[in-house]
Amino acid sequence: DTLKFCGECGTRLVPLASPEALPTQTLETSSIELCRGAVFAGRYEVLDELGSGGMGKVYRVYDRKLQEDVALKVIRPEIAADRKTIERFKNELKVARKIAHPHVCRMYDLGEDSGLNFIAMEYVAGEDLKRFIRRSGHLTSGKAVAIARQVCSGLDEAHRFGVIHRDLKSSNIMIDREGNARIMDFGIARTFESREITGIGIIIGTAEYMSPEQARGQKVDQRTDLYALGIILYEMVTGRVPFEDEITLNILRKHEIEQPRPPKHFNPEIPDSLNRLILRCLEKPVQRRYQNAGDLLQDLEAVQTTSVKVSKARARTERGTMVRGPRPWALRILVPGAVLIGLAAIVYLLSRPSSRTEGTRPETLA
């Protein structure tokens, strides 16, 4: 009651009974246009633009200090002006540095230059899984399970540190040139024990990959990431996500109340074990899903092992049903023998003494 100005932002505090209106301030922002060849923050030489999204633009730059290519995410000024957003990104860097895993993108630095906030991270050459699926139509069960195992392994490591992603989706997974998966963009991740930066009741994430509890704005845990991984698996083997609609709220509602069609409905070649695994990931009650990434990883390994055995058995069966011809060594023996026997028979017939009498019709040899 004794303060006249806000202790955080300096805004003048107006009593509720006062008719005075709060002033409107104009936010001066810098443009996020970094041209090729420019040097940003005194160390990053811009090579090319990788893409843009709701949070800002991503560039491939050469880090003169590390002497290697890195990815630079430049946050939109209107977003960075929010103190809570910057806190989220600070949290991103703090927790991501704890995670040292081959299937999780490494984070380097969070900084500010010329009024622009940025995050420097590992550059992964390749394409995101979303584009990979669109280009392929859908993936084979073996390839999908192999990618899911890598992603699940990275999540298991992150969850071990008490970190959840909360925005896991196919466009946040990069497939490098060797075919390995990398989890990207822990931008809205937070630890289990940290205070709620965003607050319960605020929805953060991508509608097509949200768990029911996330769609309701409730508290989330590691099982939310496993739900999203189930949707990614569904998308890999069918080429589509289970719930689609032009209106975002309708998609969120479907996550809450609508049962997904089994992926085997769209792709009959999916093994029954993989079909059951995906549907378990997509259970509405969190108690009926996989409780941790380790359990899901074990089942993924079992599905992959079973698929390999079935493929080998099928190959053996197909080979066993082929009509086999004679072996080469048999041909080398039988063919000359048959020729000799035939010649001997002809000589025998021609050399037999004739039994016909004079005046009878001569015999003919066919």
mmCIF file of C-alpha atoms in Angstrom:
data_model
loop_
_atom_site.group_PDB
_atom_site.id
_atom_site.type_symbol
_atom_site.label_atom_id
_atom_site.label_comp_id
_atom_site.label_asym_id
_atom_site.label_seq_id
_atom_site.Cartn_x
_atom_site.Cartn_y
_atom_site.Cartn_z
ATOM 1 C CA ASP A 1 0.000 0.000 0.000
ATOM 2 C CA THR A 2 2.919 2.361 0.521
ATOM 3 C CA LEU A 3 4.512 1.743 -2.906
ATOM 4 C CA LYS A 4 3.778 3.995 -5.879
ATOM 5 C CA PHE A 5 5.794 2.101 -8.495
ATOM 6 C CA CYS A 6 6.202 -1.585 -9.371
ATOM 7 C CA GLY A 7 9.409 -3.031 -7.943
ATOM 8 C CA GLU A 8 10.056 -5.099 -11.100
ATOM 9 C CA CYS A 9 9.185 -2.972 -14.130
ATOM 10 C CA GLY A 10 8.792 0.507 -12.631
ATOM 11 C CA THR A 11 5.210 0.967 -13.813
ATOM 12 C CA ARG A 12 3.245 3.478 -11.740
ATOM 13 C CA LEU A 13 0.743 1.750 -9.475
ATOM 14 C CA VAL A 14 -2.755 3.245 -9.701
ATOM 15 C CA PRO A 15 -5.277 2.641 -6.872
ATOM 16 C CA LEU A 16 -8.315 0.628 -7.954
ATOM 17 C CA ALA A 17 -10.646 3.456 -6.962
ATOM 18 C CA SER A 18 -8.828 5.942 -9.178
ATOM 19 C CA PRO A 19 -10.403 6.773 -12.559
ATOM 20 C CA GLU A 20 -6.954 7.397 -14.010
ATOM 21 C CA ALA A 21 -6.135 5.086 -16.906
ATOM 22 C CA LEU A 22 -2.863 3.190 -17.166
ATOM 23 C CA PRO A 23 -0.539 4.619 -19.818
ATOM 24 C CA THR A 24 0.075 2.707 -23.043
ATOM 25 C CA GLN A 25 3.714 2.389 -24.018
ATOM 26 C CA THR A 26 5.144 1.623 -27.456
ATOM 27 C CA LEU A 27 7.758 -1.123 -27.592
ATOM 28 C CA GLU A 28 10.685 -0.272 -29.818
ATOM 29 C CA THR A 29 11.987 -3.448 -31.416
ATOM 30 C CA SER A 30 14.847 -4.294 -33.707
ATOM 31 C CA SER A 31 14.387 -6.184 -36.949
ATOM 32 C CA ILE A 32 15.443 -9.864 -37.012
ATOM 33 C CA GLU A 33 17.124 -9.669 -40.392
ATOM 34 C CA LEU A 34 20.696 -10.935 -40.403
ATOM 35 C CA CYS A 35 22.194 -10.842 -43.871
ATOM 36 C CA ARG A 36 24.709 -13.380 -45.090
ATOM 37 C CA GLY A 37 28.276 -12.492 -44.181
ATOM 38 C CA ALA A 38 27.296 -10.238 -41.271
ATOM 39 C CA VAL A 39 29.003 -10.776 -37.908
ATOM 40 C CA PHE A 40 26.580 -10.918 -34.984
ATOM 41 C CA ALA A 41 27.527 -10.447 -31.338
ATOM 42 C CA GLY A 42 31.163 -10.063 -32.350
ATOM 43 C CA ARG A 43 31.687 -13.795 -32.998
ATOM 44 C CA TYR A 44 28.934 -15.316 -35.163
ATOM 45 C CA GLU A 45 29.366 -14.999 -38.927
ATOM 46 C CA VAL A 46 26.012 -15.583 -40.654
ATOM 47 C CA LEU A 47 26.152 -18.283 -43.354
ATOM 48 C CA ASP A 48 22.481 -18.802 -44.202
ATOM 49 C CA GLU A 49 18.966 -18.841 -42.770
ATOM 50 C CA LEU A 50 17.682 -22.274 -41.745
ATOM 51 C CA GLY A 51 14.063 -21.365 -41.054
ATOM 52 C CA SER A 52 11.628 -19.332 -39.021
ATOM 53 C CA GLY A 53 8.799 -20.010 -36.605
ATOM 54 C CA GLY A 54 6.644 -18.475 -33.951
ATOM 55 C CA MET A 55 9.581 -17.883 -31.617
ATOM 56 C CA GLY A 56 11.928 -16.316 -34.164
ATOM 57 C CA LYS A 57 14.444 -17.209 -36.874
ATOM 58 C CA VAL A 58 17.223 -19.773 -36.924
ATOM 59 C CA TYR A 59 20.510 -19.218 -38.746
ATOM 60 C CA ARG A 60 23.527 -21.351 -39.521
ATOM 61 C CA VAL A 61 26.519 -19.338 -38.391
ATOM 62 C CA TYR A 62 30.237 -19.846 -38.005
ATOM 63 C CA ASP A 63 31.330 -19.379 -34.406
ATOM 64 C CA ARG A 64 34.758 -17.766 -34.522
ATOM 65 C CA LYS A 65 35.365 -18.654 -30.879
ATOM 66 C CA LEU A 66 34.489 -22.351 -31.149
ATOM 67 C CA GLN A 67 35.693 -22.444 -34.772
ATOM 68 C CA GLU A 68 32.760 -24.507 -35.987
ATOM 69 C CA ASP A 69 29.284 -24.117 -37.448
ATOM 70 C CA VAL A 70 26.488 -23.647 -34.906
ATOM 71 C CA ALA A 71 22.769 -22.872 -35.065
ATOM 72 C CA LEU A 72 21.695 -19.468 -33.782
ATOM 73 C CA LYS A 73 18.083 -18.977 -32.704
ATOM 74 C CA VAL A 74 17.231 -15.255 -32.638
ATOM 75 C CA ILE A 75 14.157 -14.655 -30.496
ATOM 76 C CA ARG A 76 11.534 -12.214 -31.700
ATOM 77 C CA PRO A 77 11.860 -8.928 -29.753
ATOM 78 C CA GLU A 78 8.158 -8.790 -28.891
ATOM 79 C CA ILE A 79 8.498 -12.214 -27.271
ATOM 80 C CA ALA A 80 11.833 -11.516 -25.579
ATOM 81 C CA ALA A 81 10.304 -8.392 -24.024
ATOM 82 C CA ASP A 82 8.344 -10.695 -21.723
ATOM 83 C CA ARG A 83 10.453 -11.331 -18.641
ATOM 84 C CA LYS A 84 8.905 -14.772 -18.142
ATOM 85 C CA THR A 85 9.890 -15.829 -21.648
ATOM 86 C CA ILE A 86 13.506 -14.952 -20.995
ATOM 87 C CA GLU A 87 13.303 -16.920 -17.757
ATOM 88 C CA ARG A 88 12.119 -19.918 -19.746
ATOM 89 C CA PHE A 89 15.052 -19.658 -22.112
ATOM 90 C CA LYS A 90 17.483 -19.294 -19.238
ATOM 91 C CA ASN A 91 15.953 -22.415 -17.784
ATOM 92 C CA GLU A 92 16.299 -24.106 -21.173
ATOM 93 C CA LEU A 93 20.011 -23.482 -21.277
ATOM 94 C CA LYS A 94 20.564 -24.395 -17.642
ATOM 95 C CA VAL A 95 18.845 -27.771 -17.833
ATOM 96 C CA ALA A 96 19.916 -28.648 -21.375
ATOM 97 C CA ARG A 97 23.566 -28.324 -20.433
ATOM 98 C CA LYS A 98 23.069 -31.133 -17.924
ATOM 99 C CA ILE A 99 21.947 -33.511 -20.658
ATOM 100 C CA ALA A 100 24.910 -35.051 -22.486
ATOM 101 C CA HIS A 101 23.383 -37.578 -24.853
ATOM 102 C CA PRO A 102 24.029 -38.438 -28.524
ATOM 103 C CA HIS A 103 20.328 -38.031 -29.361
ATOM 104 C CA VAL A 104 19.807 -34.641 -27.682
ATOM 105 C CA CYS A 105 20.946 -31.401 -29.317
ATOM 106 C CA ARG A 106 23.624 -29.617 -27.271
ATOM 107 C CA MET A 107 23.052 -26.078 -26.037
ATOM 108 C CA TYR A 108 25.903 -23.549 -25.887
ATOM 109 C CA ASP A 109 24.951 -20.019 -24.909
ATOM 110 C CA LEU A 110 22.169 -17.518 -24.189
ATOM 111 C CA GLY A 111 22.974 -13.894 -24.857
ATOM 112 C CA GLU A 112 21.859 -10.489 -26.088
ATOM 113 C CA ASP A 113 23.306 -8.157 -28.701
ATOM 114 C CA SER A 114 21.915 -5.004 -30.323
ATOM 115 C CA GLY A 115 18.635 -5.509 -28.491
ATOM 116 C CA LEU A 116 18.224 -9.072 -29.799
ATOM 117 C CA ASN A 117 18.182 -12.142 -27.560
ATOM 118 C CA PHE A 118 19.615 -15.328 -29.006
ATOM 119 C CA ILE A 119 20.420 -18.944 -28.175
ATOM 120 C CA ALA A 120 23.447 -20.697 -29.679
ATOM 121 C CA MET A 121 23.119 -24.458 -30.080
ATOM 122 C CA GLU A 122 24.629 -27.398 -31.899
ATOM 123 C CA TYR A 123 24.129 -27.358 -35.667
ATOM 124 C CA VAL A 124 22.722 -30.637 -37.000
ATOM 125 C CA ALA A 125 23.012 -31.111 -40.763
ATOM 126 C CA GLY A 126 20.021 -33.004 -42.134
ATOM 127 C CA GLU A 127 16.251 -32.574 -42.180
ATOM 128 C CA ASP A 128 13.541 -32.673 -39.556
ATOM 129 C CA LEU A 129 11.435 -35.802 -39.136
ATOM 130 C CA LYS A 130 8.261 -34.019 -40.304
ATOM 131 C CA ARG A 131 9.739 -33.362 -43.740
ATOM 132 C CA PHE A 132 11.270 -36.830 -43.802
ATOM 133 C CA ILE A 133 7.813 -38.384 -43.292
ATOM 134 C CA ARG A 134 6.171 -36.143 -45.891
ATOM 135 C CA ARG A 135 8.838 -37.039 -48.434
ATOM 136 C CA SER A 136 8.487 -40.770 -47.751
ATOM 137 C CA GLY A 137 4.711 -40.968 -47.276
ATOM 138 C CA HIS A 138 5.259 -43.182 -44.255
ATOM 139 C CA LEU A 139 8.164 -45.147 -42.830
ATOM 140 C CA THR A 140 8.567 -48.892 -42.520
ATOM 141 C CA SER A 141 7.909 -50.333 -39.080
ATOM 142 C CA GLY A 142 11.585 -51.189 -38.651
ATOM 143 C CA LYS A 143 12.762 -47.658 -39.476
ATOM 144 C CA ALA A 144 10.067 -46.059 -37.299
ATOM 145 C CA VAL A 145 10.961 -48.229 -34.303
ATOM 146 C CA ALA A 146 14.674 -47.497 -34.767
ATOM 147 C CA ILE A 147 14.049 -43.723 -34.702
ATOM 148 C CA ALA A 148 11.638 -44.032 -31.766
ATOM 149 C CA ARG A 149 14.259 -45.971 -29.788
ATOM 150 C CA GLN A 150 16.773 -43.166 -30.244
ATOM 151 C CA VAL A 151 14.272 -40.484 -29.244
ATOM 152 C CA CYS A 152 13.107 -42.535 -26.266
ATOM 153 C CA SER A 153 16.711 -43.025 -25.168
ATOM 154 C CA GLY A 154 17.266 -39.246 -25.225
ATOM 155 C CA LEU A 155 14.041 -38.647 -23.291
ATOM 156 C CA ASP A 156 15.058 -41.249 -20.721
ATOM 157 C CA GLU A 157 18.269 -39.319 -20.077
ATOM 158 C CA ALA A 158 16.419 -35.989 -19.828
ATOM 159 C CA HIS A 159 13.785 -37.426 -17.494
ATOM 160 C CA ARG A 160 16.564 -38.802 -15.319
ATOM 161 C CA PHE A 161 17.581 -35.197 -14.693
ATOM 162 C CA GLY A 162 13.957 -34.291 -13.990
ATOM 163 C CA VAL A 163 13.494 -32.451 -17.289
ATOM 164 C CA ILE A 164 10.471 -32.762 -19.584
ATOM 165 C CA HIS A 165 10.228 -31.366 -23.093
ATOM 166 C CA ARG A 166 6.505 -30.442 -23.252
ATOM 167 C CA ASP A 167 6.636 -29.661 -26.987
ATOM 168 C CA LEU A 168 7.925 -32.891 -28.507
ATOM 169 C CA LYS A 169 6.847 -33.237 -32.151
ATOM 170 C CA SER A 170 8.201 -34.562 -35.425
ATOM 171 C CA SER A 171 9.410 -31.104 -36.512
ATOM 172 C CA ASN A 172 11.479 -30.919 -33.297
ATOM 173 C CA ILE A 173 13.406 -34.082 -34.187
ATOM 174 C CA MET A 174 16.290 -33.797 -36.645
ATOM 175 C CA ILE A 175 17.531 -36.735 -38.717
ATOM 176 C CA ASP A 176 21.220 -36.206 -39.463
ATOM 177 C CA ARG A 177 23.116 -37.445 -42.506
ATOM 178 C CA GLU A 178 23.928 -40.748 -40.786
ATOM 179 C CA GLY A 179 20.233 -41.376 -40.113
ATOM 180 C CA ASN A 180 20.430 -40.676 -36.364
ATOM 181 C CA ALA A 181 17.724 -38.736 -34.514
ATOM 182 C CA ARG A 182 18.353 -35.638 -32.372
ATOM 183 C CA ILE A 183 15.794 -34.031 -30.061
ATOM 184 C CA MET A 184 15.744 -30.273 -30.621
ATOM 185 C CA ASP A 185 14.294 -27.200 -28.942
ATOM 186 C CA PHE A 186 13.976 -27.644 -25.224
ATOM 187 C CA GLY A 187 12.752 -24.038 -25.300
ATOM 188 C CA ILE A 188 9.777 -24.586 -23.035
ATOM 189 C CA ALA A 189 11.214 -27.383 -20.932
ATOM 190 C CA ARG A 190 11.327 -27.041 -17.194
ATOM 191 C CA THR A 191 12.399 -29.201 -14.266
ATOM 192 C CA PHE A 192 9.891 -31.107 -12.152
ATOM 193 C CA GLU A 193 10.939 -29.269 -9.007
ATOM 194 C CA SER A 194 11.211 -25.735 -10.427
ATOM 195 C CA ARG A 195 8.480 -23.224 -9.803
ATOM 196 C CA GLU A 196 5.771 -22.935 -12.449
ATOM 197 C CA ILE A 197 7.146 -20.223 -14.701
ATOM 198 C CA THR A 198 4.148 -20.397 -17.006
ATOM 199 C CA GLY A 199 1.595 -21.295 -14.336
ATOM 200 C CA ILE A 200 -1.051 -24.005 -14.322
ATOM 201 C CA GLY A 201 -3.972 -23.196 -16.616
ATOM 202 C CA ILE A 202 -1.802 -21.829 -19.450
ATOM 203 C CA ILE A 203 -1.494 -24.138 -22.463
ATOM 204 C CA ILE A 204 1.955 -24.492 -24.024
ATOM 205 C CA GLY A 205 2.746 -26.860 -26.854
ATOM 206 C CA THR A 206 1.515 -27.928 -30.301
ATOM 207 C CA ALA A 207 -2.117 -29.043 -30.505
ATOM 208 C CA GLU A 208 -1.599 -32.167 -32.654
ATOM 209 C CA TYR A 209 0.891 -33.613 -30.141
ATOM 210 C CA MET A 210 -0.664 -32.538 -26.825
ATOM 211 C CA SER A 211 -1.662 -34.985 -24.117
ATOM 212 C CA PRO A 212 -5.170 -34.701 -22.617
ATOM 213 C CA GLU A 213 -3.821 -33.232 -19.367
ATOM 214 C CA GLN A 214 -1.752 -30.725 -21.320
ATOM 215 C CA ALA A 215 -4.790 -29.737 -23.405
ATOM 216 C CA ARG A 216 -6.661 -29.017 -20.165
ATOM 217 C CA GLY A 217 -3.813 -26.845 -18.879
ATOM 218 C CA GLN A 218 -3.112 -29.232 -16.007
ATOM 219 C CA LYS A 219 0.198 -30.223 -14.491
ATOM 220 C CA VAL A 220 2.298 -32.430 -16.749
ATOM 221 C CA ASP A 221 5.120 -34.910 -16.151
ATOM 222 C CA GLN A 222 7.300 -37.328 -18.132
ATOM 223 C CA ARG A 223 4.251 -39.291 -19.290
ATOM 224 C CA THR A 224 3.239 -36.249 -21.360
ATOM 225 C CA ASP A 225 6.416 -36.656 -23.425
ATOM 226 C CA LEU A 226 5.648 -40.366 -23.888
ATOM 227 C CA TYR A 227 2.167 -39.493 -25.189
ATOM 228 C CA ALA A 228 3.777 -37.152 -27.734
ATOM 229 C CA LEU A 229 6.259 -39.867 -28.717
ATOM 230 C CA GLY A 230 3.309 -42.213 -29.302
ATOM 231 C CA ILE A 231 1.807 -39.659 -31.694
ATOM 232 C CA ILE A 232 5.151 -39.339 -33.496
ATOM 233 C CA LEU A 233 5.294 -43.145 -33.858
ATOM 234 C CA TYR A 234 1.704 -43.099 -35.168
ATOM 235 C CA GLU A 235 2.693 -40.421 -37.668
ATOM 236 C CA MET A 236 5.791 -42.308 -38.815
ATOM 237 C CA VAL A 237 3.971 -45.564 -39.657
ATOM 238 C CA THR A 238 0.772 -44.026 -41.093
ATOM 239 C CA GLY A 239 1.904 -40.684 -42.526
ATOM 240 C CA ARG A 240 -0.681 -38.801 -40.460
ATOM 241 C CA VAL A 241 -1.385 -37.743 -36.878
ATOM 242 C CA PRO A 242 -4.347 -39.366 -35.064
ATOM 243 C CA PHE A 243 -6.324 -36.134 -34.526
ATOM 244 C CA GLU A 244 -6.721 -33.412 -37.157
ATOM 245 C CA ASP A 245 -8.986 -30.414 -37.564
ATOM 246 C CA GLU A 246 -8.836 -26.886 -38.937
ATOM 247 C CA ILE A 247 -9.780 -25.502 -35.504
ATOM 248 C CA THR A 248 -7.206 -25.906 -32.748
ATOM 249 C CA LEU A 249 -9.784 -26.202 -29.963
ATOM 250 C CA ASN A 250 -11.408 -29.129 -31.770
ATOM 251 C CA ILE A 251 -8.067 -30.937 -31.863
ATOM 252 C CA LEU A 252 -7.576 -30.384 -28.139
ATOM 253 C CA ARG A 253 -11.079 -31.681 -27.490
ATOM 254 C CA LYS A 254 -10.359 -34.835 -29.501
ATOM 255 C CA HIS A 255 -7.275 -35.499 -27.378
ATOM 256 C CA GLU A 256 -9.484 -35.363 -24.308
ATOM 257 C CA ILE A 257 -12.467 -37.508 -25.332
ATOM 258 C CA GLU A 258 -11.950 -39.230 -28.710
ATOM 259 C CA GLN A 259 -10.257 -42.600 -29.105
ATOM 260 C CA PRO A 260 -7.747 -42.739 -31.970
ATOM 261 C CA ARG A 261 -8.188 -45.233 -34.782
ATOM 262 C CA PRO A 262 -5.590 -47.998 -34.492
ATOM 263 C CA PRO A 263 -2.611 -47.264 -36.738
ATOM 264 C CA LYS A 264 -3.079 -50.728 -38.259
ATOM 265 C CA HIS A 265 -6.326 -49.389 -39.755
ATOM 266 C CA PHE A 266 -4.280 -47.130 -42.057
ATOM 267 C CA ASN A 267 -1.295 -49.465 -42.488
ATOM 268 C CA PRO A 268 -2.123 -53.197 -42.263
ATOM 269 C CA GLU A 269 1.591 -54.096 -42.441
ATOM 270 C CA ILE A 270 2.191 -52.796 -38.911
ATOM 271 C CA PRO A 271 2.965 -55.678 -36.488
ATOM 272 C CA ASP A 272 0.331 -56.271 -33.801
ATOM 273 C CA SER A 273 2.917 -55.698 -31.074
ATOM 274 C CA LEU A 274 3.766 -52.237 -32.446
ATOM 275 C CA ASN A 275 0.078 -51.421 -32.879
ATOM 276 C CA ARG A 276 -0.554 -52.227 -29.186
ATOM 277 C CA LEU A 277 2.512 -50.260 -28.088
ATOM 278 C CA ILE A 278 1.377 -47.090 -29.879
ATOM 279 C CA LEU A 279 -2.152 -47.315 -28.500
ATOM 280 C CA ARG A 280 -0.796 -47.733 -24.979
ATOM 281 C CA CYS A 281 1.217 -44.534 -25.378
ATOM 282 C CA LEU A 282 -2.005 -42.768 -26.401
ATOM 283 C CA GLU A 283 -4.106 -43.830 -23.424
ATOM 284 C CA LYS A 284 -6.155 -40.936 -21.979
ATOM 285 C CA PRO A 285 -5.551 -41.700 -18.265
ATOM 286 C CA VAL A 286 -1.884 -41.235 -17.426
ATOM 287 C CA GLN A 287 -1.983 -44.353 -15.198
ATOM 288 C CA ARG A 288 -2.632 -46.573 -18.229
ATOM 289 C CA ARG A 289 0.287 -45.253 -20.280
ATOM 290 C CA TYR A 290 3.934 -46.204 -19.957
ATOM 291 C CA GLN A 291 5.080 -44.722 -16.664
ATOM 292 C CA ASN A 292 8.644 -44.007 -17.734
ATOM 293 C CA ALA A 293 10.788 -43.919 -20.850
ATOM 294 C CA GLY A 294 12.825 -46.928 -19.703
ATOM 295 C CA ASP A 295 9.807 -49.258 -19.849
ATOM 296 C CA LEU A 296 8.807 -47.948 -23.265
ATOM 297 C CA LEU A 297 12.376 -48.390 -24.503
ATOM 298 C CA GLN A 298 12.376 -52.058 -23.450
ATOM 299 C CA ASP A 299 9.156 -52.735 -25.365
ATOM 300 C CA LEU A 300 10.492 -50.921 -28.430
ATOM 301 C CA GLU A 301 13.567 -53.151 -28.354
ATOM 302 C CA ALA A 302 11.347 -56.239 -28.032
ATOM 303 C CA VAL A 303 9.222 -55.126 -31.006
ATOM 304 C CA GLN A 304 12.330 -54.558 -33.113
ATOM 305 C CA THR A 305 13.813 -57.957 -32.162
ATOM 306 C CA THR A 306 10.547 -59.744 -32.969
ATOM 307 C CA SER A 307 10.260 -57.976 -36.327
ATOM 308 C CA VAL A 308 13.789 -59.044 -37.285
ATOM 309 C CA LYS A 309 13.071 -62.689 -36.376
ATOM 310 C CA VAL A 310 9.821 -62.692 -38.355
ATOM 311 C CA SER A 311 11.571 -61.187 -41.388
ATOM 312 C CA LYS A 312 14.328 -63.818 -41.275
ATOM 313 C CA ALA A 313 11.813 -66.651 -40.855
ATOM 314 C CA ARG A 314 9.778 -65.336 -43.797
ATOM 315 C CA ALA A 315 12.901 -65.159 -45.938
ATOM 316 C CA ARG A 316 13.814 -68.758 -45.046
ATOM 317 C CA THR A 317 10.273 -69.928 -45.862
ATOM 318 C CA GLU A 318 10.327 -68.203 -49.227
ATOM 319 C CA ARG A 319 13.673 -69.795 -50.059
ATOM 320 C CA GLY A 320 12.387 -73.217 -48.956
ATOM 321 C CA THR A 321 9.414 -73.111 -51.343
ATOM 322 C CA MET A 322 11.587 -72.578 -54.414
ATOM 323 C CA VAL A 323 12.012 -75.525 -56.839
ATOM 324 C CA ARG A 324 15.647 -76.496 -56.700
ATOM 325 C CA GLY A 325 17.409 -77.707 -59.859
ATOM 326 C CA PRO A 326 20.270 -80.207 -59.966
ATOM 327 C CA ARG A 327 23.545 -79.164 -58.445
ATOM 328 C CA PRO A 328 26.419 -78.129 -60.768
ATOM 329 C CA TRP A 329 28.538 -81.197 -59.900
ATOM 330 C CA ALA A 330 25.609 -83.484 -60.776
ATOM 331 C CA LEU A 331 25.236 -81.811 -64.148
ATOM 332 C CA ARG A 332 28.920 -82.353 -64.915
ATOM 333 C CA ILE A 333 28.486 -86.114 -64.334
ATOM 334 C CA LEU A 334 24.981 -86.807 -65.640
ATOM 335 C CA VAL A 335 25.104 -84.948 -68.968
ATOM 336 C CA PRO A 336 28.223 -86.663 -70.412
ATOM 337 C CA GLY A 337 26.957 -90.022 -69.095
ATOM 338 C CA ALA A 338 23.607 -89.576 -70.834
ATOM 339 C CA VAL A 339 25.345 -88.696 -74.101
ATOM 340 C CA LEU A 340 27.559 -91.795 -73.937
ATOM 341 C CA ILE A 341 24.608 -94.076 -73.195
ATOM 342 C CA GLY A 342 22.699 -92.634 -76.148
ATOM 343 C CA LEU A 343 25.606 -93.145 -78.551
ATOM 344 C CA ALA A 344 26.104 -96.702 -77.347
ATOM 345 C CA ALA A 345 22.433 -97.487 -77.962
ATOM 346 C CA ILE A 346 22.598 -96.133 -81.537
ATOM 347 C CA VAL A 347 25.764 -98.129 -82.329
ATOM 348 C CA TYR A 348 24.161 -101.272 -80.921
ATOM 349 C CA LEU A 349 21.036 -100.913 -83.023
ATOM 350 C CA LEU A 350 22.960 -100.232 -86.205
ATOM 351 C CA SER A 351 25.385 -103.117 -85.708
ATOM 352 C CA ARG A 352 22.769 -105.836 -84.980
ATOM 353 C CA PRO A 353 22.661 -108.609 -87.587
ATOM 354 C CA SER A 354 19.673 -108.290 -89.917
ATOM 355 C CA SER A 355 16.956 -110.967 -89.496
ATOM 356 C CA ARG A 356 14.900 -109.995 -92.556
ATOM 357 C CA THR A 357 14.730 -112.280 -95.619
ATOM 358 C CA GLU A 358 15.197 -111.309 -99.266
ATOM 359 C CA GLY A 359 12.088 -109.704 -100.659
ATOM 360 C CA THR A 360 10.767 -108.386 -97.432
ATOM 361 C CA ARG A 361 10.405 -104.666 -96.818
ATOM 362 C CA PRO A 362 13.494 -103.139 -95.119
ATOM 363 C CA GLU A 363 13.198 -101.930 -91.507
ATOM 364 C CA THR A 364 13.453 -98.200 -90.808
ATOM 365 C CA LEU A 365 15.122 -96.560 -87.833
ATOM 366 C CA ALA A 366 13.195 -93.665 -86.330
#
